[in-house]
C-alpha atoms as an extended CHARMM CRD file, in Angstrom:
* protein
*
       201  EXT
         1         1  VAL       CA            -15.9320000000       12.7920000000       -6.6920000000  PROA      1               0.0000000000
         2         2  THR       CA            -13.9030000000       14.8830000000       -9.1310000000  PROA      2               0.0000000000
         3         3  GLY       CA            -10.9280000000       16.3810000000       -7.3250000000  PROA      3               0.0000000000
         4         4  VAL       CA             -9.4090000000       19.8340000000       -7.1920000000  PROA      4               0.0000000000
         5         5  ALA       CA             -6.0240000000       20.2480000000       -8.9230000000  PROA      5               0.0000000000
         6         6  PRO       CA             -3.5580000000       18.6740000000       -8.6730000000  PROA      6               0.0000000000
         7         7  TRP       CA             -5.8240000000       15.7460000000       -7.6950000000  PROA      7               0.0000000000
         8         8  ASN       CA             -8.1680000000       13.9260000000      -10.0690000000  PROA      8               0.0000000000
         9         9  TYR       CA            -10.4340000000       12.4620000000       -7.3480000000  PROA      9               0.0000000000
        10        10  GLN       CA            -11.2030000000       13.1400000000       -3.7070000000  PROA      10              0.0000000000
        11        11  ILE       CA            -13.2230000000       11.9080000000       -0.7420000000  PROA      11              0.0000000000
        12        12  THR       CA            -13.9690000000       14.5590000000        1.8870000000  PROA      12              0.0000000000
        13        13  LYS       CA            -17.1060000000       13.2710000000        3.6470000000  PROA      13              0.0000000000
        14        14  ALA       CA            -15.7080000000       10.1620000000        5.3630000000  PROA      14              0.0000000000
        15        15  ASN       CA            -13.8520000000        9.9820000000        8.6930000000  PROA      15              0.0000000000
        16        16  TYR       CA            -10.7510000000       10.8580000000        6.6780000000  PROA      16              0.0000000000
        17        17  ASN       CA            -10.0030000000       12.8140000000        3.5210000000  PROA      17              0.0000000000
        18        18  LEU       CA             -8.5030000000       11.0330000000        0.5370000000  PROA      18              0.0000000000
        19        19  PHE       CA             -7.0240000000       12.5050000000       -2.6260000000  PROA      19              0.0000000000
        20        20  ALA       CA             -5.9780000000       10.4740000000       -5.6680000000  PROA      20              0.0000000000
        21        21  LEU       CA             -4.3550000000       10.8220000000       -9.0700000000  PROA      21              0.0000000000
        22        22  SER       CA             -5.6850000000        8.8480000000      -12.0160000000  PROA      22              0.0000000000
        23        23  GLN       CA             -2.5070000000        7.3720000000      -13.5170000000  PROA      23              0.0000000000
        24        24  LEU       CA             -1.1150000000        4.4570000000      -11.5030000000  PROA      24              0.0000000000
        25        25  ASN       CA              2.4800000000        5.3230000000      -12.4370000000  PROA      25              0.0000000000
        26        26  GLN       CA              2.1360000000        9.0150000000      -11.5900000000  PROA      26              0.0000000000
        27        27  GLY       CA              4.1810000000        8.8770000000       -8.3620000000  PROA      27              0.0000000000
        28        28  GLN       CA              2.5440000000        9.6500000000       -5.0280000000  PROA      28              0.0000000000
        29        29  ILE       CA             -0.9310000000        8.9210000000       -6.3180000000  PROA      29              0.0000000000
        30        30  LEU       CA             -2.6870000000        8.7330000000       -2.9480000000  PROA      30              0.0000000000
        31        31  LYS       CA             -2.7960000000       11.2020000000       -0.0730000000  PROA      31              0.0000000000
        32        32  TRP       CA             -4.6200000000       10.4340000000        3.1540000000  PROA      32              0.0000000000
        33        33  LEU       CA             -5.3870000000       13.4760000000        5.3140000000  PROA      33              0.0000000000
        34        34  ASP       CA             -6.7140000000       13.7250000000        8.8620000000  PROA      34              0.0000000000
        35        35  PRO       CA             -9.0970000000       16.7010000000        8.5720000000  PROA      35              0.0000000000
        36        36  ALA       CA             -8.9320000000       17.5220000000       12.3000000000  PROA      36              0.0000000000
        37        37  SER       CA             -5.1460000000       17.8020000000       12.6050000000  PROA      37              0.0000000000
        38        38  GLY       CA             -4.0860000000       18.4540000000        9.0170000000  PROA      38              0.0000000000
        39        39  GLN       CA             -1.5530000000       15.5960000000        9.2460000000  PROA      39              0.0000000000
        40        40  SER       CA             -1.1250000000       13.3950000000        6.1880000000  PROA      40              0.0000000000
        41        41  ILE       CA              0.4120000000       10.2690000000        4.6740000000  PROA      41              0.0000000000
        42        42  THR       CA              1.1300000000        9.7820000000        0.9700000000  PROA      42              0.0000000000
        43        43  PHE       CA              1.6030000000        6.4930000000       -0.8520000000  PROA      43              0.0000000000
        44        44  GLN       CA              3.2760000000        5.5930000000       -4.1310000000  PROA      44              0.0000000000
        45        45  PRO       CA              2.7320000000        2.0780000000       -5.5150000000  PROA      45              0.0000000000
        46        46  MET       CA              6.0330000000        0.5420000000       -6.5270000000  PROA      46              0.0000000000
        47        47  ALA       CA              7.4170000000       -2.7880000000       -7.7380000000  PROA      47              0.0000000000
        48        48  LEU       CA              5.6080000000       -6.1040000000       -7.7360000000  PROA      48              0.0000000000
        49        49  GLN       CA              8.3070000000       -8.7490000000       -7.4570000000  PROA      49              0.0000000000
        50        50  TRP       CA              9.3590000000      -12.2020000000       -6.3970000000  PROA      50              0.0000000000
        51        51  VAL       CA             11.7760000000      -12.3740000000       -3.4480000000  PROA      51              0.0000000000
        52        52  ASN       CA             13.5920000000      -15.1730000000       -1.6470000000  PROA      52              0.0000000000
        53        53  SER       CA             15.0410000000      -15.7630000000        1.8140000000  PROA      53              0.0000000000
        54        54  LEU       CA             18.2810000000      -14.0100000000        0.7740000000  PROA      54              0.0000000000
        55        55  ASN       CA             16.3040000000      -10.8510000000       -0.1240000000  PROA      55              0.0000000000
        56        56  GLN       CA             17.1730000000      -11.3340000000       -3.7840000000  PROA      56              0.0000000000
        57        57  ILE       CA             14.5110000000      -10.0420000000       -6.1440000000  PROA      57              0.0000000000
        58        58  GLN       CA             13.0490000000      -10.9080000000       -9.5190000000  PROA      58              0.0000000000
        59        59  GLN       CA             10.9780000000       -7.9480000000      -10.6230000000  PROA      59              0.0000000000
        60        60  ILE       CA              7.6130000000       -8.7060000000      -12.2030000000  PROA      60              0.0000000000
        61        61  SER       CA              6.3660000000       -5.2090000000      -12.9730000000  PROA      61              0.0000000000
        62        62  MET       CA              6.3370000000       -1.5650000000      -11.9840000000  PROA      62              0.0000000000
        63        63  PRO       CA              3.0100000000        0.3250000000      -12.0250000000  PROA      63              0.0000000000
        64        64  GLN       CA              1.8380000000        0.7960000000      -15.5890000000  PROA      64              0.0000000000
        65        65  SER       CA              0.5510000000        3.9130000000      -17.3670000000  PROA      65              0.0000000000
        66        66  VAL       CA             -3.0860000000        3.0370000000      -16.7340000000  PROA      66              0.0000000000
        67        67  ALA       CA             -5.9070000000        5.4500000000      -15.8950000000  PROA      67              0.0000000000
        68        68  ALA       CA             -8.2390000000        4.6310000000      -13.0310000000  PROA      68              0.0000000000
        69        69  GLN       CA            -11.7780000000        3.4630000000      -13.6770000000  PROA      69              0.0000000000
        70        70  VAL       CA            -14.1180000000        4.9670000000      -11.0720000000  PROA      70              0.0000000000
        71        71  ASN       CA            -17.2230000000        3.2750000000       -9.7160000000  PROA      71              0.0000000000
        72        72  ASP       CA            -18.6780000000        4.9670000000       -6.6450000000  PROA      72              0.0000000000
        73        73  ASP       CA            -16.1130000000        4.2670000000       -3.8830000000  PROA      73              0.0000000000
        74        74  ILE       CA            -13.7430000000        2.1870000000       -6.0380000000  PROA      74              0.0000000000
        75        75  LEU       CA            -10.6550000000        3.2070000000       -8.0150000000  PROA      75              0.0000000000
        76        76  TYR       CA             -9.6820000000        0.3400000000      -10.3100000000  PROA      76              0.0000000000
        77        77  TRP       CA             -6.6320000000        0.0590000000      -12.5660000000  PROA      77              0.0000000000
        78        78  PRO       CA             -7.1210000000       -2.8960000000      -14.9660000000  PROA      78              0.0000000000
        79        79  ALA       CA             -3.7740000000       -4.4620000000      -15.8560000000  PROA      79              0.0000000000
        80        80  GLY       CA             -2.1780000000       -1.9000000000      -13.5630000000  PROA      80              0.0000000000
        81        81  TYR       CA              0.7600000000       -4.2670000000      -13.0460000000  PROA      81              0.0000000000
        82        82  GLY       CA              0.6180000000       -5.8710000000      -16.4760000000  PROA      82              0.0000000000
        83        83  ALA       CA             -1.6830000000       -8.3730000000      -18.1720000000  PROA      83              0.0000000000
        84        84  GLY       CA             -3.7880000000      -10.3150000000      -15.6660000000  PROA      84              0.0000000000
        85        85  ARG       CA             -2.5610000000       -8.2280000000      -12.7030000000  PROA      85              0.0000000000
        86        86  HSD       CA             -5.0040000000       -5.5420000000      -11.5600000000  PROA      86              0.0000000000
        87        87  PHE       CA             -4.9080000000       -2.9920000000       -8.7380000000  PROA      87              0.0000000000
        88        88  LYS       CA             -7.8330000000       -1.5620000000       -6.7940000000  PROA      88              0.0000000000
        89        89  TYR       CA             -8.5620000000        0.8500000000       -3.9400000000  PROA      89              0.0000000000
        90        90  ILE       CA            -11.9080000000        0.4630000000       -2.1830000000  PROA      90              0.0000000000
        91        91  ALA       CA            -12.9040000000        3.2350000000        0.2190000000  PROA      91              0.0000000000
        92        92  SER       CA            -15.3280000000        2.8820000000        3.1220000000  PROA      92              0.0000000000
        93        93  PRO       CA            -16.2780000000        5.3000000000        5.9180000000  PROA      93              0.0000000000
        94        94  SER       CA            -13.4310000000        4.1130000000        8.1440000000  PROA      94              0.0000000000
        95        95  ARG       CA            -10.7920000000        2.4540000000        5.9830000000  PROA      95              0.0000000000
        96        96  LEU       CA             -9.1820000000        2.0310000000        2.5710000000  PROA      96              0.0000000000
        97        97  ASN       CA             -8.6350000000       -1.4510000000        1.1700000000  PROA      97              0.0000000000
        98        98  LYS       CA             -5.7690000000       -2.0400000000       -1.2360000000  PROA      98              0.0000000000
        99        99  LEU       CA             -6.2010000000       -5.0480000000       -3.5130000000  PROA      99              0.0000000000
       100       100  LEU       CA             -3.8820000000       -6.7020000000       -6.0020000000  PROA      100             0.0000000000
       101       101  ILE       CA             -5.9540000000       -9.0800000000       -8.1220000000  PROA      101             0.0000000000
       102       102  ILE       CA             -4.1580000000      -11.8160000000      -10.0840000000  PROA      102             0.0000000000
       103       103  ASP       CA             -6.2830000000      -13.6050000000      -12.6620000000  PROA      103             0.0000000000
       104       104  SER       CA             -4.4020000000      -16.9030000000      -12.5090000000  PROA      104             0.0000000000
       105       105  ALA       CA             -1.0000000000      -18.4340000000      -11.8310000000  PROA      105             0.0000000000
       106       106  ALA       CA             -0.2820000000      -18.0150000000      -15.5380000000  PROA      106             0.0000000000
       107       107  SER       CA             -0.4390000000      -14.2370000000      -15.0230000000  PROA      107             0.0000000000
       108       108  LEU       CA              2.8070000000      -14.4190000000      -13.0410000000  PROA      108             0.0000000000
       109       109  PRO       CA              6.2220000000      -15.2470000000      -14.5210000000  PROA      109             0.0000000000
       110       110  ALA       CA              7.8560000000      -18.5280000000      -13.5720000000  PROA      110             0.0000000000
       111       111  THR       CA             10.2880000000      -18.2830000000      -10.6830000000  PROA      111             0.0000000000
       112       112  GLY       CA             12.3900000000      -20.2730000000       -8.2740000000  PROA      112             0.0000000000
       113       113  TYR       CA             11.6470000000      -17.7290000000       -5.5390000000  PROA      113             0.0000000000
       114       114  ASP       CA              8.9920000000      -18.3910000000       -2.9240000000  PROA      114             0.0000000000
       115       115  THR       CA              7.4790000000      -15.0370000000       -1.9200000000  PROA      115             0.0000000000
       116       116  LEU       CA              5.4150000000      -12.4380000000       -3.7660000000  PROA      116             0.0000000000
       117       117  GLU       CA              6.0320000000       -8.8560000000       -2.6200000000  PROA      117             0.0000000000
       118       118  LEU       CA              4.2900000000       -5.5610000000       -3.3540000000  PROA      118             0.0000000000
       119       119  ASN       CA              6.0780000000       -2.3300000000       -2.3960000000  PROA      119             0.0000000000
       120       120  PHE       CA              4.8990000000        1.1850000000       -1.5620000000  PROA      120             0.0000000000
       121       121  ILE       CA              6.8750000000        4.3440000000       -0.9060000000  PROA      121             0.0000000000
       122       122  MET       CA              5.2640000000        6.2950000000        1.9220000000  PROA      122             0.0000000000
       123       123  SER       CA              5.8060000000        9.7720000000        3.2610000000  PROA      123             0.0000000000
       124       124  MET       CA              4.4580000000       10.9340000000        6.6260000000  PROA      124             0.0000000000
       125       125  SER       CA              3.9980000000       14.5400000000        7.7070000000  PROA      125             0.0000000000
       126       126  ALA       CA              5.9370000000       15.6580000000       10.7890000000  PROA      126             0.0000000000
       127       127  GLY       CA              3.1150000000       14.9420000000       13.2190000000  PROA      127             0.0000000000
       128       128  VAL       CA              2.6410000000       11.2840000000       12.2130000000  PROA      128             0.0000000000
       129       129  ALA       CA              4.6470000000        8.2710000000       13.4420000000  PROA      129             0.0000000000
       130       130  ALA       CA              4.4260000000        4.6060000000       12.4100000000  PROA      130             0.0000000000
       131       131  TYR       CA              4.0800000000        2.1700000000       15.3270000000  PROA      131             0.0000000000
       132       132  VAL       CA              5.1220000000       -1.4240000000       14.7960000000  PROA      132             0.0000000000
       133       133  ASP       CA              5.3510000000       -4.5000000000       17.0190000000  PROA      133             0.0000000000
       134       134  ILE       CA              8.9900000000       -5.0310000000       18.0090000000  PROA      134             0.0000000000
       135       135  GLY       CA              8.3550000000       -8.1850000000       20.0550000000  PROA      135             0.0000000000
       136       136  SER       CA              7.8040000000       -6.4050000000       23.3640000000  PROA      136             0.0000000000
       137       137  GLY       CA              4.8510000000       -4.3790000000       22.1240000000  PROA      137             0.0000000000
       138       138  LEU       CA              4.1880000000       -1.4530000000       19.8130000000  PROA      138             0.0000000000
       139       139  ALA       CA              6.8870000000        1.1860000000       19.4840000000  PROA      139             0.0000000000
       140       140  ALA       CA              7.4860000000        4.1260000000       17.1570000000  PROA      140             0.0000000000
       141       141  TRP       CA              9.5340000000        3.1700000000       14.1030000000  PROA      141             0.0000000000
       142       142  ASP       CA             12.8420000000        5.0560000000       13.9470000000  PROA      142             0.0000000000
       143       143  LYS       CA             12.5580000000        5.3350000000       10.1230000000  PROA      143             0.0000000000
       144       144  LYS       CA             15.8920000000        3.6390000000        9.5790000000  PROA      144             0.0000000000
       145       145  THR       CA             15.8340000000        0.1180000000       11.0600000000  PROA      145             0.0000000000
       146       146  THR       CA             14.3800000000       -2.6230000000        8.8470000000  PROA      146             0.0000000000
       147       147  ILE       CA             11.5150000000       -4.2760000000       10.7220000000  PROA      147             0.0000000000
       148       148  ASP       CA              9.4220000000       -7.3020000000        9.7290000000  PROA      148             0.0000000000
       149       149  THR       CA              6.0260000000       -7.8730000000       11.2980000000  PROA      149             0.0000000000
       150       150  VAL       CA              2.9890000000      -10.1270000000       10.9790000000  PROA      150             0.0000000000
       151       151  LYS       CA              0.8690000000       -7.6560000000       12.9290000000  PROA      151             0.0000000000
       152       152  ALA       CA             -0.8650000000       -4.4360000000       11.9760000000  PROA      152             0.0000000000
       153       153  ILE       CA              1.1500000000       -1.2300000000       11.6170000000  PROA      153             0.0000000000
       154       154  GLU       CA             -0.4370000000        1.8060000000       13.2510000000  PROA      154             0.0000000000
       155       155  PHE       CA              0.0360000000        5.4440000000       12.2790000000  PROA      155             0.0000000000
       156       156  ARG       CA             -0.4090000000        7.7710000000       15.2430000000  PROA      156             0.0000000000
       157       157  LEU       CA             -0.5350000000       11.4920000000       15.8230000000  PROA      157             0.0000000000
       158       158  SER       CA              1.8370000000       13.0530000000       18.3590000000  PROA      158             0.0000000000
       159       159  GLY       CA             -0.8830000000       12.8040000000       21.0190000000  PROA      159             0.0000000000
       160       160  GLY       CA             -1.0910000000        9.0310000000       20.5130000000  PROA      160             0.0000000000
       161       161  SER       CA             -4.3830000000        8.7230000000       18.6490000000  PROA      161             0.0000000000
       162       162  VAL       CA             -4.4330000000        6.1410000000       15.8490000000  PROA      162             0.0000000000
       163       163  VAL       CA             -5.4900000000        7.7600000000       12.5750000000  PROA      163             0.0000000000
       164       164  TRP       CA             -4.5250000000        5.0520000000       10.0670000000  PROA      164             0.0000000000
       165       165  SER       CA             -3.3580000000        1.4620000000       10.0940000000  PROA      165             0.0000000000
       166       166  PHE       CA             -2.1500000000       -1.2430000000        7.7610000000  PROA      166             0.0000000000
       167       167  ALA       CA             -4.1300000000       -4.3760000000        8.5570000000  PROA      167             0.0000000000
       168       168  VAL       CA             -2.3970000000       -7.7240000000        8.6870000000  PROA      168             0.0000000000
       169       169  PRO       CA             -1.9200000000       -8.6320000000        4.9960000000  PROA      169             0.0000000000
       170       170  THR       CA             -4.1130000000      -11.4290000000        3.7130000000  PROA      170             0.0000000000
       171       171  ALA       CA             -4.2330000000      -13.3480000000        0.4350000000  PROA      171             0.0000000000
       172       172  PHE       CA             -7.0920000000      -15.4650000000       -0.9270000000  PROA      172             0.0000000000
       173       173  ASP       CA             -6.9260000000      -18.0470000000       -3.6920000000  PROA      173             0.0000000000
       174       174  SER       CA             -9.7340000000      -18.8180000000       -6.1460000000  PROA      174             0.0000000000
       175       175  ALA       CA            -11.2360000000      -21.3210000000       -3.7030000000  PROA      175             0.0000000000
       176       176  GLY       CA            -11.3230000000      -18.7580000000       -0.8940000000  PROA      176             0.0000000000
       177       177  ASN       CA             -8.4440000000      -20.2670000000        1.0740000000  PROA      177             0.0000000000
       178       178  GLU       CA             -6.7290000000      -17.6330000000        3.1990000000  PROA      178             0.0000000000
       179       179  THR       CA             -3.0020000000      -17.0410000000        3.7380000000  PROA      179             0.0000000000
       180       180  ILE       CA             -1.6410000000      -14.5170000000        6.2260000000  PROA      180             0.0000000000
       181       181  GLY       CA              1.4070000000      -12.5820000000        5.0350000000  PROA      181             0.0000000000
       182       182  SER       CA              3.8760000000      -10.1720000000        6.5680000000  PROA      182             0.0000000000
       183       183  MET       CA              5.0260000000       -6.5840000000        6.1610000000  PROA      183             0.0000000000
       184       184  ARG       CA              8.4340000000       -4.9460000000        6.1520000000  PROA      184             0.0000000000
       185       185  LEU       CA              9.2680000000       -1.3530000000        6.9910000000  PROA      185             0.0000000000
       186       186  LYS       CA             12.5840000000       -0.1820000000        5.5770000000  PROA      186             0.0000000000
       187       187  LYS       CA             14.5220000000        2.8690000000        4.4510000000  PROA      187             0.0000000000
       188       188  SER       CA             16.3560000000        2.9370000000        1.1350000000  PROA      188             0.0000000000
       189       189  GLY       CA             18.2030000000        6.1460000000        0.3710000000  PROA      189             0.0000000000
       190       190  SER       CA             15.9470000000        8.9830000000        1.4650000000  PROA      190             0.0000000000
       191       191  ARG       CA             12.7330000000        6.9980000000        0.9510000000  PROA      191             0.0000000000
       192       192  LEU       CA             10.5980000000        5.0010000000        3.3610000000  PROA      192             0.0000000000
       193       193  TYR       CA              9.0400000000        1.7610000000        2.1280000000  PROA      193             0.0000000000
       194       194  VAL       CA              6.3890000000       -0.6410000000        3.3110000000  PROA      194             0.0000000000
       195       195  SER       CA              6.5590000000       -4.0320000000        1.5810000000  PROA      195             0.0000000000
       196       196  CYS       CA              3.6750000000       -6.5050000000        1.7540000000  PROA      196             0.0000000000
       197       197  GLN       CA              4.7480000000      -10.1310000000        1.3600000000  PROA      197             0.0000000000
       198       198  ASN       CA              2.6450000000      -13.1930000000        0.4590000000  PROA      198             0.0000000000
       199       199  GLY       CA             -0.5850000000      -11.4510000000        1.4280000000  PROA      199             0.0000000000
       200       200  CYS       CA             -1.7930000000       -7.8330000000        1.3230000000  PROA      200             0.0000000000
       201       201  PHE       CA             -3.7120000000       -8.5400000000       -1.8840000000  PROA      201             0.0000000000
């Protein structure tokens, strides 16, 4: 529904509250809020890029100045990452799906790199911690060590309850073939990033 300033849209009747801005390049355009505790996580879509095994990058696009199209529980930014590259949030009672939709291989620039990566800046309130598999099980991320994982990332309140998670990233081609990707948590400067590689689209 229409949001209350500064937000353009909001969901307040699901198991979580969600607040969104319309313009994809407007910064922290998405805020997830746990209504019981008041704890929150914000997300800012960032660069879509090619990367290689040396962590070198070839940027494809930053979020564009595109207004969201709203259809019930869907926020859709056509050409949000440039021609043929669209971005979508789909809300449900228990989760939020983030989709990058690529019309065809021709919608991506040629590259010698082998991995497609989509980045988000995230900010967690003081009572939220990200838990990630470190090989011996889930542990709280220290917000400074770069960690790669092929498993879900959980966001927990100080009491241990899971209030949000990033599912294992998955990509599908036009024939429906599935590829499982990976995620990277990292700090750059004062900002925390989650990067979805290969999948998460």
